[in-house]
């Protein structure tokens, strides 16, 4: 199955806007340590491809670093050991808000989001010959929940809790992906949790070697999970995602986010971002992460955040395009007010088609659409993102750099 890379003008993630912050230095880092977790995951595969591209430029040499996963990457970014990393969106938000496993730690905001990459799917795997048919059947079993303090571990614990299971009911062990697969094959664990892009090379190999079956994360438990933790979205793994998989699997997933240390100069981060987007076709081909047409993007996205110039010929978020979206979608507009048909948006909010909206720009300014702006599921902010001390300092630095280069 091919993953969807939804990092275009319409991005399927709100988090990047929430955590994006400025970079302090003006001197480029010559060496960029990139935290990509261990072997067997898409983090490393993406890191290898991206490093190969970056190392052909004069924007710094990338050195890949194996880590324990998302939580470790966030701490190492904050401590300035890493300059780049990938992490799960839910853990990024926890680090930023000092919640979850970061609740007792010092502020962890030494990073900014560069781009949302792809959905990491929560996959609960048993052997094909196992008598385990559901998450509830894991009661009394031995389960690998991922490396210690990894995103997989957090997701596993939350999923089990949503089904009423805890560490007194399930024997939980911490194993990395490759070790977990080997232990499942040998019959030493009964199930493994992996939060990873699908298809996972480790699971594909395991399916070929001993046969696997994926358990559904759905129904009331999935609803409880998504109500408690906003980072989760619904994912369907089609039949044939893995060898021998004859039926689709319903589960949940979270976004993978590319992060940069705030210690990196803004110019260097800008060049890294340009490289990411300019090289997307090659990365698509190598990793199987294609861009999608607008209709598919609208149909698949849980969050639609508009960051585009004013569109000629009518609103980008029109009544027609809203009809193509998922029920319960969240719409964010920080671009131009005319990119959203405000009457159509209000009607969609009233019907429940759109669950909520965030507006930073307006069709008419001063804003006059009282019914929309006072709606209980609409959050409005003034379009003054650059009116901060930090932003003005960065603008001043860039002006000086431009003048000095003349």
Tab-separated table of C-alpha atoms in Angstrom:
chain	number	residue	atom	x	y	z
A	1	UNK	CA	0.000	0.000	0.000
A	2	UNK	CA	1.260	3.501	-0.749
A	3	UNK	CA	1.240	6.101	1.994
A	4	UNK	CA	-0.149	9.563	1.454
A	5	UNK	CA	2.214	12.515	1.772
A	6	UNK	CA	-0.127	15.385	2.572
A	7	UNK	CA	2.382	18.204	2.906
A	8	UNK	CA	1.176	20.517	0.184
A	9	UNK	CA	-0.589	23.894	0.152
A	10	UNK	CA	-3.456	22.146	1.898
A	11	UNK	CA	-1.792	20.205	4.730
A	12	UNK	CA	-3.545	17.552	6.786
A	13	UNK	CA	-2.021	18.688	10.078
A	14	UNK	CA	-2.562	21.574	12.461
A	15	UNK	CA	0.361	20.793	14.711
A	16	UNK	CA	3.052	22.241	12.472
A	17	UNK	CA	1.443	25.671	12.727
A	18	UNK	CA	1.096	25.266	16.489
A	19	UNK	CA	4.732	24.487	17.250
A	20	UNK	CA	6.598	26.343	14.505
A	21	UNK	CA	9.090	28.700	16.069
A	22	UNK	CA	12.073	30.777	15.035
A	23	UNK	CA	15.687	29.755	14.741
A	24	UNK	CA	18.257	31.694	16.675
A	25	UNK	CA	21.672	31.523	15.019
A	26	UNK	CA	22.769	33.092	11.715
A	27	UNK	CA	25.809	30.844	11.122
A	28	UNK	CA	25.089	27.641	9.252
A	29	UNK	CA	25.782	24.352	11.012
A	30	UNK	CA	28.331	22.379	9.002
A	31	UNK	CA	27.203	19.076	10.484
A	32	UNK	CA	23.548	18.168	10.912
A	33	UNK	CA	22.892	15.252	13.249
A	34	UNK	CA	19.559	13.697	12.240
A	35	UNK	CA	17.706	11.489	14.750
A	36	UNK	CA	15.979	8.665	12.863
A	37	UNK	CA	15.304	5.932	15.476
A	38	UNK	CA	16.511	2.363	14.908
A	39	UNK	CA	16.572	-0.116	12.056
A	40	UNK	CA	13.393	-1.405	10.479
A	41	UNK	CA	11.288	1.763	10.470
A	42	UNK	CA	10.365	4.377	7.894
A	43	UNK	CA	12.174	7.084	9.931
A	44	UNK	CA	15.518	5.571	8.992
A	45	UNK	CA	14.519	4.918	5.403
A	46	UNK	CA	13.356	8.503	4.985
A	47	UNK	CA	16.480	9.784	6.768
A	48	UNK	CA	18.785	7.860	4.454
A	49	UNK	CA	17.065	9.201	1.347
A	50	UNK	CA	16.920	12.773	2.598
A	51	UNK	CA	20.548	12.703	3.832
A	52	UNK	CA	21.717	11.537	0.407
A	53	UNK	CA	20.026	14.570	-1.159
A	54	UNK	CA	21.205	17.063	1.461
A	55	UNK	CA	24.805	15.840	1.341
A	56	UNK	CA	24.997	16.842	-2.314
A	57	UNK	CA	24.421	20.482	-1.327
A	58	UNK	CA	26.532	23.044	0.544
A	59	UNK	CA	23.859	23.424	3.233
A	60	UNK	CA	25.509	21.107	5.774
A	61	UNK	CA	26.356	17.417	5.902
A	62	UNK	CA	23.748	15.114	7.458
A	63	UNK	CA	24.883	12.436	9.883
A	64	UNK	CA	22.197	9.899	10.813
A	65	UNK	CA	21.880	8.995	14.502
A	66	UNK	CA	20.099	5.877	15.736
A	67	UNK	CA	17.893	6.735	18.722
A	68	UNK	CA	15.184	5.137	20.841
A	69	UNK	CA	12.521	6.980	18.842
A	70	UNK	CA	10.302	10.039	19.091
A	71	UNK	CA	10.702	10.882	22.783
A	72	UNK	CA	14.482	10.559	22.629
A	73	UNK	CA	14.582	12.674	19.478
A	74	UNK	CA	12.618	15.468	21.140
A	75	UNK	CA	14.900	15.514	24.178
A	76	UNK	CA	18.016	15.425	22.031
A	77	UNK	CA	16.696	18.284	19.887
A	78	UNK	CA	15.969	20.381	22.957
A	79	UNK	CA	19.451	19.579	24.300
A	80	UNK	CA	20.924	20.634	20.922
A	81	UNK	CA	22.633	17.278	20.350
A	82	UNK	CA	20.438	16.764	17.279
A	83	UNK	CA	19.740	19.393	14.669
A	84	UNK	CA	17.068	17.409	12.785
A	85	UNK	CA	14.697	14.636	13.805
A	86	UNK	CA	11.435	12.895	13.022
A	87	UNK	CA	8.843	12.388	15.745
A	88	UNK	CA	5.217	11.434	16.144
A	89	UNK	CA	2.836	14.371	16.272
A	90	UNK	CA	1.280	13.256	19.565
A	91	UNK	CA	4.636	13.185	21.337
A	92	UNK	CA	5.658	16.493	19.760
A	93	UNK	CA	2.547	18.073	21.257
A	94	UNK	CA	3.195	16.433	24.640
A	95	UNK	CA	6.746	17.792	24.689
A	96	UNK	CA	5.562	21.256	23.733
A	97	UNK	CA	2.760	21.259	26.325
A	98	UNK	CA	4.768	19.410	29.027
A	99	UNK	CA	2.146	16.686	29.265
A	100	UNK	CA	2.258	12.884	29.071
A	101	UNK	CA	5.767	11.486	29.566
A	102	UNK	CA	7.130	15.054	29.482
A	103	UNK	CA	4.947	16.288	32.352
A	104	UNK	CA	7.749	16.344	34.932
A	105	UNK	CA	10.459	17.672	32.646
A	106	UNK	CA	11.773	21.135	31.971
A	107	UNK	CA	10.329	23.031	29.028
A	108	UNK	CA	10.940	21.145	25.770
A	109	UNK	CA	10.362	23.761	23.095
A	110	UNK	CA	13.773	23.914	21.477
A	111	UNK	CA	12.442	22.842	18.086
A	112	UNK	CA	10.113	23.816	15.256
A	113	UNK	CA	8.096	21.815	12.737
A	114	UNK	CA	9.366	21.773	9.157
A	115	UNK	CA	6.683	19.575	7.547
A	116	UNK	CA	4.157	16.854	8.168
A	117	UNK	CA	5.432	13.777	6.327
A	118	UNK	CA	3.021	10.838	6.412
A	119	UNK	CA	0.655	8.923	8.688
A	120	UNK	CA	2.218	6.427	11.060
A	121	UNK	CA	-0.230	3.572	11.447
A	122	UNK	CA	-0.785	1.815	14.784
A	123	UNK	CA	-0.436	-1.849	13.831
A	124	UNK	CA	-1.222	-4.665	16.274
A	125	UNK	CA	0.195	-7.892	14.889
A	126	UNK	CA	-0.158	-11.574	15.812
A	127	UNK	CA	0.940	-14.727	14.045
A	128	UNK	CA	-1.469	-15.999	11.419
A	129	UNK	CA	-1.938	-19.229	13.409
A	130	UNK	CA	-2.666	-17.422	16.691
A	131	UNK	CA	-5.993	-17.847	18.484
A	132	UNK	CA	-5.982	-14.122	19.305
A	133	UNK	CA	-8.796	-12.483	17.341
A	134	UNK	CA	-9.158	-9.067	19.008
A	135	UNK	CA	-7.410	-6.586	21.306
A	136	UNK	CA	-9.515	-7.914	24.193
A	137	UNK	CA	-7.926	-11.341	23.667
A	138	UNK	CA	-4.551	-9.905	24.722
A	139	UNK	CA	-5.643	-10.248	28.355
A	140	UNK	CA	-3.146	-12.571	30.036
A	141	UNK	CA	-0.737	-12.527	27.067
A	142	UNK	CA	2.805	-11.255	26.538
A	143	UNK	CA	2.948	-8.265	24.220
A	144	UNK	CA	5.797	-6.163	22.798
A	145	UNK	CA	4.837	-2.500	23.037
A	146	UNK	CA	7.913	-1.042	21.307
A	147	UNK	CA	11.173	0.429	22.565
A	148	UNK	CA	11.096	2.164	25.934
A	149	UNK	CA	9.655	5.699	25.709
A	150	UNK	CA	9.006	5.287	21.986
A	151	UNK	CA	5.885	6.521	20.269
A	152	UNK	CA	4.873	2.905	19.803
A	153	UNK	CA	4.971	2.352	23.561
A	154	UNK	CA	2.759	5.349	24.266
A	155	UNK	CA	0.274	4.350	21.572
A	156	UNK	CA	0.227	0.725	22.751
A	157	UNK	CA	-0.542	1.713	26.334
A	158	UNK	CA	-3.260	4.120	25.216
A	159	UNK	CA	-4.866	1.576	22.890
A	160	UNK	CA	-4.818	-1.146	25.551
A	161	UNK	CA	-6.290	1.287	28.081
A	162	UNK	CA	-9.092	2.149	25.645
A	163	UNK	CA	-9.977	-1.555	25.698
A	164	UNK	CA	-9.848	-1.668	29.510
A	165	UNK	CA	-6.453	-3.401	29.706
A	166	UNK	CA	-3.459	-2.383	31.825
A	167	UNK	CA	-0.026	-3.745	32.768
A	168	UNK	CA	-1.574	-5.979	35.432
A	169	UNK	CA	-3.689	-7.699	32.797
A	170	UNK	CA	-1.126	-7.784	29.988
A	171	UNK	CA	2.575	-8.636	30.296
A	172	UNK	CA	4.212	-5.745	28.417
A	173	UNK	CA	7.816	-5.936	27.187
A	174	UNK	CA	9.920	-3.276	25.478
A	175	UNK	CA	11.463	-4.460	22.207
A	176	UNK	CA	12.566	-2.627	19.086
A	177	UNK	CA	10.840	-3.530	15.822
A	178	UNK	CA	13.341	-6.119	14.596
A	179	UNK	CA	13.652	-7.858	17.964
A	180	UNK	CA	9.861	-7.841	18.377
A	181	UNK	CA	9.401	-9.494	14.980
A	182	UNK	CA	11.974	-12.164	15.846
A	183	UNK	CA	10.293	-12.843	19.201
A	184	UNK	CA	6.844	-13.126	17.593
A	185	UNK	CA	8.202	-15.524	14.984
A	186	UNK	CA	9.782	-17.639	17.738
A	187	UNK	CA	6.568	-17.637	19.778
A	188	UNK	CA	8.115	-15.809	22.751
A	189	UNK	CA	5.618	-12.943	22.523
A	190	UNK	CA	1.970	-13.248	21.533
A	191	UNK	CA	1.541	-9.896	19.808
A	192	UNK	CA	3.500	-6.794	18.845
A	193	UNK	CA	2.514	-3.142	18.611
A	194	UNK	CA	4.192	-1.011	15.969
A	195	UNK	CA	3.431	2.594	15.123
A	196	UNK	CA	5.080	2.902	11.736
A	197	UNK	CA	4.334	3.793	8.150
A	198	UNK	CA	2.615	0.975	6.277
A	199	UNK	CA	3.718	-1.252	4.781
A	200	UNK	CA	6.572	-1.763	7.230
A	201	UNK	CA	9.564	-3.629	5.753
A	202	UNK	CA	9.916	-5.555	9.042
A	203	UNK	CA	6.297	-6.739	8.956
A	204	UNK	CA	6.454	-7.534	5.253
A	205	UNK	CA	9.454	-9.799	5.874
A	206	UNK	CA	7.729	-11.369	8.892
A	207	UNK	CA	4.593	-12.045	6.845
A	208	UNK	CA	6.708	-13.886	4.284
A	209	UNK	CA	8.507	-15.916	6.967
A	210	UNK	CA	5.713	-17.071	9.268
A	211	UNK	CA	2.456	-15.375	8.298
A	212	UNK	CA	0.834	-12.551	10.262
A	213	UNK	CA	-2.606	-11.171	11.029
A	214	UNK	CA	-3.438	-7.593	12.047
A	215	UNK	CA	-6.017	-6.819	14.735
A	216	UNK	CA	-8.587	-4.059	14.331
A	217	UNK	CA	-8.551	-0.975	16.538
A	218	UNK	CA	-12.112	0.180	16.002
A	219	UNK	CA	-15.592	0.587	17.457
A	220	UNK	CA	-16.262	2.193	20.814
A	221	UNK	CA	-12.638	1.743	21.955
A	222	UNK	CA	-11.329	3.683	18.958
A	223	UNK	CA	-13.881	6.411	19.624
A	224	UNK	CA	-12.757	6.661	23.262
A	225	UNK	CA	-9.148	6.831	22.118
A	226	UNK	CA	-9.794	9.610	19.622
A	227	UNK	CA	-11.912	11.548	22.109
A	228	UNK	CA	-9.145	11.404	24.692
A	229	UNK	CA	-6.226	12.101	22.327
A	230	UNK	CA	-6.776	14.471	19.413
A	231	UNK	CA	-3.653	13.379	17.486
A	232	UNK	CA	-5.236	10.074	16.432
A	233	UNK	CA	-7.027	9.722	13.118
A	234	UNK	CA	-8.820	6.763	11.566
A	235	UNK	CA	-6.773	4.619	9.174
A	236	UNK	CA	-7.829	1.778	6.891
A	237	UNK	CA	-5.160	-0.678	5.738
A	238	UNK	CA	-6.464	-2.218	2.500
A	239	UNK	CA	-6.319	-5.943	1.879
A	240	UNK	CA	-2.950	-6.838	0.399
A	241	UNK	CA	-0.972	-4.302	2.420
A	242	UNK	CA	1.012	-7.328	3.650
A	243	UNK	CA	1.505	-10.784	2.097
A	244	UNK	CA	-1.413	-13.045	2.998
A	245	UNK	CA	-3.627	-10.196	4.247
A	246	UNK	CA	-6.975	-10.859	2.594
A	247	UNK	CA	-9.166	-8.361	4.452
A	248	UNK	CA	-8.921	-4.658	5.196
A	249	UNK	CA	-7.955	-3.610	8.731
A	250	UNK	CA	-9.431	-0.674	10.641
A	251	UNK	CA	-7.056	1.069	13.019
A	252	UNK	CA	-5.752	4.501	13.999
A	253	UNK	CA	-2.641	6.507	13.246
A	254	UNK	CA	-0.717	9.701	13.976
A	255	UNK	CA	1.335	12.029	11.795
A	256	UNK	CA	5.113	11.859	11.487
A	257	UNK	CA	6.654	15.337	11.650
A	258	UNK	CA	10.064	16.523	10.456
A	259	UNK	CA	11.562	18.811	13.121
A	260	UNK	CA	14.499	21.209	13.224
A	261	UNK	CA	16.361	22.563	16.240
A	262	UNK	CA	15.760	26.220	17.039
A	263	UNK	CA	19.545	26.553	17.205
A	264	UNK	CA	19.711	26.242	13.415
A	265	UNK	CA	19.639	29.518	11.473
A	266	UNK	CA	16.363	30.279	9.730
A	267	UNK	CA	18.100	30.462	6.346
A	268	UNK	CA	19.452	26.922	6.705
A	269	UNK	CA	16.035	25.565	7.719
A	270	UNK	CA	14.506	27.355	4.748
A	271	UNK	CA	16.972	25.655	2.402
A	272	UNK	CA	16.274	22.271	3.994
A	273	UNK	CA	12.549	22.823	3.463
A	274	UNK	CA	13.089	23.845	-0.143
A	275	UNK	CA	15.134	20.693	-0.705
A	276	UNK	CA	12.390	18.546	0.807
A	277	UNK	CA	9.710	19.929	-1.492
A	278	UNK	CA	11.855	20.265	-4.618
A	279	UNK	CA	12.954	16.633	-4.255
A	280	UNK	CA	9.513	15.243	-3.510
A	281	UNK	CA	9.190	13.359	-6.800
A	282	UNK	CA	12.371	11.399	-6.144
A	283	UNK	CA	11.366	10.706	-2.559
A	284	UNK	CA	7.913	9.607	-3.719
A	285	UNK	CA	9.435	7.099	-6.103
A	286	UNK	CA	11.951	5.761	-3.584
A	287	UNK	CA	9.648	5.574	-0.571
A	288	UNK	CA	6.265	5.069	-2.206
A	289	UNK	CA	4.837	8.271	-0.683
A	290	UNK	CA	3.020	10.022	-3.543
A	291	UNK	CA	1.455	13.427	-3.691
A	292	UNK	CA	-2.250	13.141	-4.368
A	293	UNK	CA	-4.766	15.012	-6.461
A	294	UNK	CA	-6.902	17.650	-4.759
A	295	UNK	CA	-10.054	15.510	-4.631
A	296	UNK	CA	-8.249	12.677	-2.838
A	297	UNK	CA	-6.548	15.088	-0.463
A	298	UNK	CA	-9.907	16.619	0.452
A	299	UNK	CA	-11.456	13.185	0.978
A	300	UNK	CA	-8.592	11.844	3.131
A	301	UNK	CA	-7.647	14.799	5.360
A	302	UNK	CA	-8.855	15.194	8.948
A	303	UNK	CA	-7.469	18.734	9.143
A	304	UNK	CA	-7.282	21.052	6.134
A	305	UNK	CA	-5.068	24.057	6.687
A	306	UNK	CA	-4.889	26.588	3.846
A	307	UNK	CA	-1.581	28.371	3.227
A	308	UNK	CA	-1.937	29.531	-0.376
A	309	UNK	CA	-2.004	32.829	-2.289
A	310	UNK	CA	-5.392	34.234	-3.222
A	311	UNK	CA	-6.982	31.881	-5.765
A	312	UNK	CA	-8.381	33.292	-8.990
A	313	UNK	CA	-11.833	32.241	-10.089
A	314	UNK	CA	-13.503	31.587	-6.757
A	315	UNK	CA	-12.827	30.222	-3.293
A	316	UNK	CA	-10.505	27.270	-2.783
A	317	UNK	CA	-12.704	26.072	0.095
A	318	UNK	CA	-16.005	26.238	-1.768
A	319	UNK	CA	-19.325	24.487	-1.171
A	320	UNK	CA	-18.347	21.982	-3.878
A	321	UNK	CA	-15.005	21.194	-2.253
A	322	UNK	CA	-16.492	21.031	1.252
A	323	UNK	CA	-18.890	18.351	-0.020
A	324	UNK	CA	-15.840	16.231	-0.976
A	325	UNK	CA	-14.361	16.385	2.538
A	326	UNK	CA	-14.667	13.878	5.363
A	327	UNK	CA	-17.529	14.380	7.781
A	328	UNK	CA	-16.199	16.111	10.888
A	329	UNK	CA	-13.244	17.760	9.153
A	330	UNK	CA	-11.519	20.783	10.715
A	331	UNK	CA	-10.757	23.730	8.400
A	332	UNK	CA	-8.015	26.273	9.088
A	333	UNK	CA	-7.402	29.393	6.978
A	334	UNK	CA	-4.324	31.560	7.524
A	335	UNK	CA	-3.875	32.558	3.878
A	336	UNK	CA	-6.359	34.988	2.324
A	337	UNK	CA	-9.953	35.481	3.412
A	338	UNK	CA	-11.336	35.065	-0.101
A	339	UNK	CA	-9.898	31.526	-0.291
A	340	UNK	CA	-12.824	30.345	1.844
A	341	UNK	CA	-16.485	30.700	0.907
A	342	UNK	CA	-17.672	31.901	4.304
A	343	UNK	CA	-21.375	31.243	3.614
A	344	UNK	CA	-20.582	27.654	2.599
A	345	UNK	CA	-18.340	27.201	5.647
A	346	UNK	CA	-21.063	28.453	8.001
A	347	UNK	CA	-23.617	26.095	6.430
A	348	UNK	CA	-21.190	23.177	6.824
A	349	UNK	CA	-20.594	24.060	10.476
A	350	UNK	CA	-24.317	24.195	11.126
A	351	UNK	CA	-24.868	20.790	9.478
A	352	UNK	CA	-21.891	19.176	11.254
A	353	UNK	CA	-20.056	18.425	7.989
A	354	UNK	CA	-17.250	20.658	9.291
A	355	UNK	CA	-16.590	20.019	12.974
A	356	UNK	CA	-14.670	23.228	13.679
A	357	UNK	CA	-12.839	26.065	11.954
A	358	UNK	CA	-9.931	28.346	12.747
A	359	UNK	CA	-9.776	31.657	10.904
A	360	UNK	CA	-6.873	34.085	10.865
A	361	UNK	CA	-8.060	36.014	7.786
A	362	UNK	CA	-11.479	37.176	6.640
A	363	UNK	CA	-13.329	37.882	3.392
A	364	UNK	CA	-14.186	41.382	4.589
A	365	UNK	CA	-11.967	43.386	6.907
A	366	UNK	CA	-12.985	44.704	9.340
A	367	UNK	CA	-14.691	41.330	9.806
A	368	UNK	CA	-18.458	41.596	9.418
A	369	UNK	CA	-19.827	38.013	9.213
A	370	UNK	CA	-21.106	37.926	12.784
A	371	UNK	CA	-22.900	34.578	12.433
A	372	UNK	CA	-19.684	32.841	11.356
A	373	UNK	CA	-17.228	34.572	13.656
A	374	UNK	CA	-19.412	34.104	16.741
A	375	UNK	CA	-20.121	30.423	16.010
A	376	UNK	CA	-19.176	28.298	19.060
A	377	UNK	CA	-16.994	25.996	16.913
A	378	UNK	CA	-15.020	28.794	15.262
A	379	UNK	CA	-11.801	30.266	16.658
A	380	UNK	CA	-10.775	33.636	15.237
A	381	UNK	CA	-7.383	35.305	15.551
A	382	UNK	CA	-5.950	38.536	14.102
A	383	UNK	CA	-3.558	38.116	11.177
A	384	UNK	CA	-0.527	39.528	12.999
A	385	UNK	CA	1.857	36.564	13.035
A	386	UNK	CA	4.817	38.786	12.157
A	387	UNK	CA	4.056	41.348	14.870
A	388	UNK	CA	6.262	39.745	17.518
A	389	UNK	CA	9.691	40.666	18.818
A	390	UNK	CA	11.140	37.383	17.543
A	391	UNK	CA	9.683	37.761	14.051
A	392	UNK	CA	10.848	41.355	13.716
A	393	UNK	CA	14.363	40.360	14.805
A	394	UNK	CA	14.448	37.647	12.142
A	395	UNK	CA	13.210	40.104	9.516
A	396	UNK	CA	15.966	42.520	10.537
A	397	UNK	CA	18.586	39.778	10.341
A	398	UNK	CA	17.458	38.791	6.843
A	399	UNK	CA	17.557	42.427	5.665
A	400	UNK	CA	21.115	42.787	6.975
A	401	UNK	CA	22.151	39.524	5.270
A	402	UNK	CA	20.655	40.718	1.972
A	403	UNK	CA	22.420	44.086	2.185
A	404	UNK	CA	25.723	42.451	3.159
A	405	UNK	CA	25.501	40.136	0.160
A	406	UNK	CA	25.005	43.023	-2.321
